[in-house]
Amino acid sequence: MKKTSTPVLPARTAPGDGPLLAVDDLHVEFATRQGVVKAVNGVSYSLNPGETLAVLGESGSGKSVTAQAIMGILDMPPARIPRGEIRFRGTDLLRLPEDQRAQVRGQRISMIFQDALSALNPVFTVGWQISEMFRVHRGMSRRDATKKAIELMDRVRIPAARQRVNDYPHQFSGGMRQRIMIAMAIALDPEVLIADEPTTALDVTVQAQIMELLAELQRESNMGLILITHDLGVVADVADKIAVMYGGRIVENALVHDIYRSPAHPYTKGLLDSIPRVDLKGQELYAIKGMPPNLLDMPQGCAFHPRCPYRQDNCVTDAPPLYEIGPTRGSACHYWREVFDDSRR
Ligand code: SF4
């Protein structure tokens, strides 16, 4: 019988010629009482150091499940990964022994969650929670770890960090709590940071400040950033490229300015048309009709066809592949040319 060698994770400094992170043909499904939920159906994307990839889609599109698979925090079972690879510096994380995987999680690939209040422990001070990263993973003394926590609180612009290090999460505003989450996520200098809807619970001004902070931290450390959001308006200024997900698949990917200029998938076009615009004040806001697909019972053919204004007869029977429509673009629509031309009018 052929022996397969156990993969080993390359060091941080390994030169490597591929992307920093590459998700390839990833499938994730969940066994439920009602049947198998196919949450991710063949997702592929890549990320380079210093690059920001925005992954966009409605709830249930598979964007967060893909991120959880990258982090290795899916409950297995009920989750199952029947196919695909997640290569980090060339090593497939899905084949890595759990002890090595645990060393990646939080240290080399880190994540910020949407709801900072429930992600932080209410009974410990924020300083304790941030410094725990250094005590547990770096073996630092309590005193040194607290010093590092204050430095990090300063770095994420929490005013009067030294005075506030012994405050509890409920004593901070929503925006400040999110900064504390960011401090914890970057504490160990991750090479990849995944931010899952990091600004959803915040008001617009604070959203902008958090996005600015993330961009600034990324520039300083050259980490790769995956920004998960349902809001195209949030990513325009910070992302380099976008992957739009629908029904567990990527339906369009492109460089950020290309997608804003001329989307090539009806779903992306619908998302862009739904962004409120000051020059259209007084007009009814556009909304994509219908509901996202039921992942237990996906529509035949193109999953977007029940909601699509461009639908033709074959859309109901033939699932479109991700057509390569340019060197850095793909669209999973049989009629992408029509959408593209309409977008440019
Ligand atoms: Fe719409 Fe057909 Fe394109 Fe699907 S393949 S997005 S149904 S036009």
Short mmCIF file of C-alpha atoms and ligand atoms in Angstrom, two decimals:
data_model
loop_
_atom_site.label_atom_id
_atom_site.label_comp_id
_atom_site.label_asym_id
_atom_site.label_seq_id
_atom_site.Cartn_x
_atom_site.Cartn_y
_atom_site.Cartn_z
CA MET A 1 0.00 0.00 0.00
CA LYS A 2 1.27 3.50 -0.87
CA LYS A 3 2.33 5.45 2.22
CA THR A 4 1.27 9.10 2.35
CA SER A 5 3.56 11.41 4.30
CA THR A 6 2.16 13.67 7.03
CA PRO A 7 2.21 17.28 5.84
CA VAL A 8 4.35 19.76 7.76
CA LEU A 9 3.56 23.43 8.08
CA PRO A 10 6.24 25.78 6.64
CA ALA A 11 7.73 28.41 8.94
CA ARG A 12 6.52 32.00 8.83
CA THR A 13 9.65 33.01 7.02
CA ALA A 14 9.46 30.27 4.36
CA PRO A 15 9.82 31.98 0.96
CA GLY A 16 7.15 29.89 -0.86
CA ASP A 17 6.11 30.80 -4.39
CA GLY A 18 2.33 30.22 -4.24
CA PRO A 19 -0.29 32.37 -2.56
CA LEU A 20 -0.31 32.76 1.22
CA LEU A 21 -3.70 31.05 1.41
CA ALA A 22 -5.54 29.11 -1.30
CA VAL A 23 -8.98 27.59 -0.90
CA ASP A 24 -9.50 25.09 -3.69
CA ASP A 25 -12.80 23.41 -4.67
CA LEU A 26 -13.97 23.40 -1.05
CA HIS A 27 -17.19 21.56 -0.21
CA VAL A 28 -18.77 21.69 3.27
CA GLU A 29 -22.01 19.98 4.21
CA PHE A 30 -23.99 19.49 7.41
CA ALA A 31 -25.99 16.41 8.36
CA THR A 32 -29.32 17.56 9.78
CA ARG A 33 -32.57 15.73 10.63
CA GLN A 34 -34.13 17.23 7.50
CA GLY A 35 -31.30 16.03 5.27
CA VAL A 36 -27.86 17.13 4.09
CA VAL A 37 -27.35 20.89 3.92
CA LYS A 38 -24.77 21.69 1.22
CA ALA A 39 -23.45 24.95 2.62
CA VAL A 40 -20.30 25.32 0.47
CA ASN A 41 -20.21 23.85 -3.03
CA GLY A 42 -16.83 24.11 -4.70
CA VAL A 43 -15.46 27.44 -3.48
CA SER A 44 -11.99 28.51 -4.64
CA TYR A 45 -10.15 31.70 -3.82
CA SER A 46 -6.66 32.85 -2.92
CA LEU A 47 -4.98 35.51 -0.84
CA ASN A 48 -1.49 37.02 -0.96
CA PRO A 49 0.40 38.84 1.81
CA GLY A 50 -0.80 42.41 2.20
CA GLU A 51 -3.89 41.74 0.09
CA THR A 52 -7.53 42.26 1.09
CA LEU A 53 -10.16 39.91 -0.28
CA ALA A 54 -13.78 40.84 0.41
CA VAL A 55 -16.15 37.87 0.45
CA LEU A 56 -19.63 39.10 -0.10
CA GLY A 57 -23.09 37.55 0.09
CA GLU A 58 -26.37 37.28 1.99
CA SER A 59 -26.80 35.14 5.12
CA GLY A 60 -26.57 31.47 4.19
CA SER A 61 -24.39 32.09 1.12
CA GLY A 62 -21.57 30.04 2.65
CA LYS A 63 -19.13 32.88 3.28
CA SER A 64 -18.83 32.37 7.06
CA VAL A 65 -18.82 28.56 6.81
CA THR A 66 -15.86 28.79 4.41
CA ALA A 67 -14.06 31.01 6.95
CA GLN A 68 -14.82 28.58 9.78
CA ALA A 69 -13.41 25.74 7.67
CA ILE A 70 -10.21 27.77 7.16
CA MET A 71 -9.98 28.37 10.92
CA GLY A 72 -10.76 24.72 11.67
CA ILE A 73 -13.58 25.63 14.06
CA LEU A 74 -16.45 23.74 12.42
CA ASP A 75 -18.06 21.09 14.62
CA MET A 76 -17.30 17.83 12.78
CA PRO A 77 -19.84 16.18 12.87
CA PRO A 78 -22.39 17.48 12.01
CA ALA A 79 -20.14 19.30 9.51
CA ARG A 80 -18.24 17.29 6.90
CA ILE A 81 -15.71 18.36 4.28
CA PRO A 82 -16.12 15.77 1.51
CA ARG A 83 -13.83 17.53 -0.99
CA GLY A 84 -11.37 20.35 -1.37
CA GLU A 85 -8.15 21.79 -0.02
CA ILE A 86 -7.21 24.75 2.15
CA ARG A 87 -3.53 25.41 1.46
CA PHE A 88 -1.69 27.74 3.82
CA ARG A 89 1.82 28.50 2.59
CA GLY A 90 1.43 25.46 0.36
CA THR A 91 0.37 22.99 3.08
CA ASP A 92 -3.16 21.59 3.07
CA LEU A 93 -4.59 22.47 6.50
CA LEU A 94 -7.24 19.77 6.11
CA ARG A 95 -4.53 17.08 6.19
CA LEU A 96 -2.54 18.60 9.04
CA PRO A 97 -2.49 16.73 12.39
CA GLU A 98 -4.68 18.47 15.00
CA ASP A 99 -1.74 19.56 17.19
CA GLN A 100 -0.21 21.49 14.26
CA ARG A 101 -3.60 22.78 13.19
CA ALA A 102 -4.08 24.19 16.70
CA GLN A 103 -0.82 26.10 16.31
CA VAL A 104 -2.13 27.78 13.19
CA ARG A 105 -5.46 28.75 14.73
CA GLY A 106 -5.27 32.14 16.42
CA GLN A 107 -1.52 32.41 15.94
CA ARG A 108 -0.97 32.34 12.17
CA ILE A 109 -4.59 32.62 11.00
CA SER A 110 -6.80 34.64 13.27
CA MET A 111 -10.42 35.74 13.23
CA ILE A 112 -12.56 38.64 14.41
CA PHE A 113 -16.20 37.81 15.03
CA GLN A 114 -19.26 39.94 14.42
CA ASP A 115 -20.56 40.23 17.95
CA ALA A 116 -17.79 41.44 20.24
CA LEU A 117 -20.00 41.45 23.34
CA SER A 118 -20.73 37.72 23.18
CA ALA A 119 -17.19 36.87 22.02
CA LEU A 120 -15.63 38.59 25.06
CA ASN A 121 -15.90 37.02 28.50
CA PRO A 122 -17.96 39.37 30.72
CA VAL A 123 -16.33 38.24 33.98
CA PHE A 124 -12.71 39.01 33.06
CA THR A 125 -11.17 42.43 32.45
CA VAL A 126 -10.22 43.24 28.88
CA GLY A 127 -6.57 43.45 29.92
CA TRP A 128 -6.73 39.93 31.31
CA GLN A 129 -8.33 38.62 28.12
CA ILE A 130 -5.81 40.28 25.80
CA SER A 131 -2.81 39.36 27.95
CA GLU A 132 -3.97 35.72 28.10
CA MET A 133 -2.79 35.38 24.48
CA PHE A 134 0.78 36.16 25.59
CA ARG A 135 0.64 34.11 28.79
CA VAL A 136 -0.72 30.99 27.07
CA HIS A 137 1.04 31.12 23.71
CA ARG A 138 4.26 32.99 24.53
CA GLY A 139 4.73 31.87 28.14
CA MET A 140 5.07 35.47 29.38
CA SER A 141 4.79 36.52 33.01
CA ARG A 142 1.57 38.23 34.08
CA ARG A 143 3.35 41.57 34.38
CA ASP A 144 4.96 41.43 30.91
CA ALA A 145 1.74 40.15 29.33
CA THR A 146 -0.23 43.06 30.81
CA LYS A 147 2.37 45.48 29.43
CA LYS A 148 1.88 43.92 25.97
CA ALA A 149 -1.92 44.18 26.39
CA ILE A 150 -1.63 47.92 27.08
CA GLU A 151 0.63 48.34 24.02
CA LEU A 152 -1.96 46.54 21.90
CA MET A 153 -4.83 48.62 23.29
CA ASP A 154 -2.81 51.70 22.31
CA ARG A 155 -2.18 50.24 18.88
CA VAL A 156 -5.92 49.77 18.22
CA ARG A 157 -6.47 53.35 19.50
CA ILE A 158 -8.29 52.72 22.75
CA PRO A 159 -7.94 56.04 24.60
CA ALA A 160 -6.28 55.95 28.04
CA ALA A 161 -5.32 52.28 27.59
CA ARG A 162 -3.25 52.16 30.80
CA GLN A 163 -6.21 53.37 32.87
CA ARG A 164 -8.72 51.15 31.12
CA VAL A 165 -6.81 47.87 31.07
CA ASN A 166 -8.67 46.68 34.19
CA ASP A 167 -12.15 47.58 32.91
CA TYR A 168 -14.70 44.93 31.95
CA PRO A 169 -16.20 44.52 28.44
CA HIS A 170 -19.58 46.06 29.42
CA GLN A 171 -17.78 49.30 30.37
CA PHE A 172 -16.81 49.88 26.71
CA SER A 173 -18.91 51.06 23.76
CA GLY A 174 -19.64 48.69 20.84
CA GLY A 175 -16.89 50.26 18.71
CA MET A 176 -14.32 50.02 21.53
CA ARG A 177 -15.26 46.38 22.20
CA GLN A 178 -14.65 45.62 18.53
CA ARG A 179 -11.22 47.27 18.87
CA ILE A 180 -10.51 44.96 21.83
CA MET A 181 -11.47 41.96 19.66
CA ILE A 182 -9.10 43.26 16.96
CA ALA A 183 -6.33 43.63 19.57
CA MET A 184 -6.80 39.99 20.59
CA ALA A 185 -6.89 38.83 16.98
CA ILE A 186 -3.63 40.57 16.03
CA ALA A 187 -1.82 39.88 19.33
CA LEU A 188 0.26 37.03 17.94
CA ASP A 189 1.02 38.68 14.56
CA PRO A 190 -1.12 36.44 12.35
CA GLU A 191 -0.24 36.13 8.67
CA VAL A 192 -3.94 35.96 7.76
CA LEU A 193 -6.75 37.83 9.52
CA ILE A 194 -10.37 36.90 8.83
CA ALA A 195 -12.89 39.57 9.81
CA ASP A 196 -16.43 38.18 9.78
CA GLU A 197 -18.89 41.09 9.50
CA PRO A 198 -16.71 43.14 11.87
CA THR A 199 -18.81 46.29 11.62
CA THR A 200 -22.39 45.01 11.29
CA ALA A 201 -23.48 45.92 14.82
CA LEU A 202 -21.91 49.39 14.68
CA ASP A 203 -23.15 52.74 13.48
CA VAL A 204 -21.85 54.15 10.21
CA THR A 205 -19.18 56.48 11.63
CA VAL A 206 -17.74 53.78 13.88
CA GLN A 207 -17.89 51.31 10.94
CA ALA A 208 -15.65 53.61 8.93
CA GLN A 209 -13.20 53.98 11.84
CA ILE A 210 -12.95 50.20 12.29
CA MET A 211 -12.40 49.64 8.57
CA GLU A 212 -9.70 52.32 8.58
CA LEU A 213 -8.04 50.69 11.58
CA LEU A 214 -8.04 47.27 9.91
CA ALA A 215 -6.52 48.73 6.75
CA GLU A 216 -3.86 50.52 8.75
CA LEU A 217 -2.92 47.44 10.80
CA GLN A 218 -2.73 45.44 7.61
CA ARG A 219 -0.38 47.94 5.99
CA GLU A 220 1.87 47.87 9.05
CA SER A 221 2.12 44.07 9.23
CA ASN A 222 1.57 43.01 5.59
CA MET A 223 -0.93 40.36 6.67
CA GLY A 224 -3.55 39.02 4.27
CA LEU A 225 -7.08 40.13 5.18
CA ILE A 226 -10.31 38.32 4.36
CA LEU A 227 -13.23 40.62 4.95
CA ILE A 228 -16.61 38.90 5.11
CA THR A 229 -19.59 41.14 4.64
CA HIS A 230 -23.07 41.43 3.16
CA ASP A 231 -22.52 45.11 2.47
CA LEU A 232 -20.80 46.16 -0.77
CA GLY A 233 -20.70 49.75 0.49
CA VAL A 234 -18.28 48.82 3.30
CA VAL A 235 -15.54 47.29 1.16
CA ALA A 236 -15.12 49.76 -1.71
CA ASP A 237 -12.22 51.63 -0.14
CA VAL A 238 -10.34 48.77 1.50
CA ALA A 239 -10.60 45.62 -0.66
CA ASP A 240 -8.27 44.69 -3.53
CA LYS A 241 -10.56 42.00 -4.89
CA ILE A 242 -14.03 40.63 -4.29
CA ALA A 243 -15.59 37.18 -4.37
CA VAL A 244 -19.40 37.27 -4.44
CA MET A 245 -21.07 34.16 -3.02
CA TYR A 246 -24.57 32.84 -3.58
CA GLY A 247 -25.98 29.46 -2.58
CA GLY A 248 -22.60 28.16 -1.44
CA ARG A 249 -20.76 29.07 -4.66
CA ILE A 250 -18.73 31.97 -5.95
CA VAL A 251 -20.85 33.59 -8.62
CA GLU A 252 -18.50 36.44 -9.48
CA ASN A 253 -14.93 37.35 -8.66
CA ALA A 254 -13.02 40.40 -9.79
CA LEU A 255 -10.71 43.22 -8.79
CA VAL A 256 -12.66 45.67 -6.69
CA HIS A 257 -12.73 48.58 -9.17
CA ASP A 258 -13.88 46.26 -12.01
CA ILE A 259 -16.84 45.02 -10.03
CA TYR A 260 -17.99 48.51 -9.04
CA ARG A 261 -17.58 49.78 -12.60
CA SER A 262 -19.36 46.94 -14.37
CA PRO A 263 -20.67 43.86 -12.53
CA ALA A 264 -20.99 40.77 -14.73
CA HIS A 265 -23.49 38.75 -12.71
CA PRO A 266 -27.14 39.73 -12.07
CA TYR A 267 -26.79 39.06 -8.35
CA THR A 268 -23.77 41.40 -8.02
CA LYS A 269 -25.60 43.99 -10.09
CA GLY A 270 -28.60 43.66 -7.75
CA LEU A 271 -26.38 44.13 -4.69
CA LEU A 272 -24.82 47.25 -6.20
CA ASP A 273 -28.19 48.65 -7.21
CA SER A 274 -29.36 48.15 -3.60
CA ILE A 275 -26.74 50.55 -2.18
CA PRO A 276 -28.48 53.82 -1.19
CA ARG A 277 -27.28 56.78 -3.31
CA VAL A 278 -27.57 60.44 -2.44
CA ASP A 279 -28.20 61.40 -6.08
CA LEU A 280 -31.31 59.17 -6.11
CA LYS A 281 -32.86 60.78 -3.03
CA GLY A 282 -36.63 60.37 -2.93
CA GLN A 283 -36.65 57.33 -5.22
CA GLU A 284 -37.60 53.88 -3.98
CA LEU A 285 -34.59 51.81 -2.93
CA TYR A 286 -33.94 48.80 -5.17
CA ALA A 287 -34.15 45.36 -3.52
CA ILE A 288 -33.43 41.96 -5.06
CA LYS A 289 -36.76 40.15 -5.23
CA GLY A 290 -37.33 36.78 -3.55
CA MET A 291 -35.41 34.88 -0.92
CA PRO A 292 -32.00 33.19 -0.83
CA PRO A 293 -32.17 29.50 -1.84
CA ASN A 294 -33.01 26.71 0.58
CA LEU A 295 -29.72 24.84 0.92
CA LEU A 296 -31.64 21.61 1.64
CA ASP A 297 -33.42 21.90 -1.66
CA MET A 298 -31.38 23.94 -4.11
CA PRO A 299 -33.06 25.03 -7.36
CA GLN A 300 -32.08 23.07 -10.46
CA GLY A 301 -29.81 24.81 -12.96
CA CYS A 302 -28.61 28.23 -11.85
CA ALA A 303 -29.38 28.68 -8.13
CA PHE A 304 -30.20 32.36 -8.75
CA HIS A 305 -32.78 31.69 -11.47
CA PRO A 306 -35.94 32.14 -9.33
CA ARG A 307 -34.84 35.74 -8.59
CA CYS A 308 -33.04 36.65 -11.79
CA PRO A 309 -34.32 39.37 -14.15
CA TYR A 310 -32.01 38.03 -16.93
CA ARG A 311 -33.24 34.42 -16.73
CA GLN A 312 -33.62 32.43 -19.97
CA ASP A 313 -35.05 28.93 -20.45
CA ASN A 314 -31.72 27.11 -20.15
CA CYS A 315 -30.96 28.79 -16.80
CA VAL A 316 -33.58 26.54 -15.18
CA THR A 317 -31.81 23.37 -16.28
CA ASP A 318 -28.11 24.16 -16.83
CA ALA A 319 -25.99 25.27 -13.89
CA PRO A 320 -23.46 27.80 -15.23
CA PRO A 321 -19.77 27.16 -14.57
CA LEU A 322 -17.61 30.05 -13.38
CA TYR A 323 -16.78 31.44 -16.83
CA GLU A 324 -13.36 33.07 -17.09
CA ILE A 325 -14.27 36.45 -18.53
CA GLY A 326 -10.92 38.19 -18.08
CA PRO A 327 -7.47 37.58 -16.60
CA THR A 328 -8.73 38.43 -13.09
CA ARG A 329 -12.48 37.94 -13.50
CA GLY A 330 -15.01 35.16 -13.43
CA SER A 331 -18.80 35.07 -13.64
CA ALA A 332 -21.12 32.12 -13.10
CA CYS A 333 -23.77 33.41 -15.48
CA HIS A 334 -24.60 32.15 -18.99
CA TYR A 335 -25.60 35.71 -19.93
CA TRP A 336 -22.81 37.66 -18.28
CA ARG A 337 -22.22 39.70 -21.47
CA GLU A 338 -25.73 41.16 -21.32
CA VAL A 339 -25.35 42.03 -17.63
CA PHE A 340 -21.92 43.51 -18.29
CA ASP A 341 -23.19 45.64 -21.19
CA ASP A 342 -26.20 46.84 -19.16
CA SER A 343 -23.90 47.78 -16.29
CA ARG A 344 -21.80 49.97 -18.56
CA ARG A 345 -24.77 51.91 -19.98
FE1 SF4 B 1 -29.62 34.68 -14.27
FE2 SF4 B 1 -29.38 32.70 -15.99
FE3 SF4 B 1 -27.30 34.14 -15.32
FE4 SF4 B 1 -28.37 32.47 -13.58
S1 SF4 B 1 -27.37 31.93 -15.50
S2 SF4 B 1 -27.70 34.50 -13.18
S3 SF4 B 1 -30.54 32.69 -14.05
S4 SF4 B 1 -29.09 34.84 -16.42
#
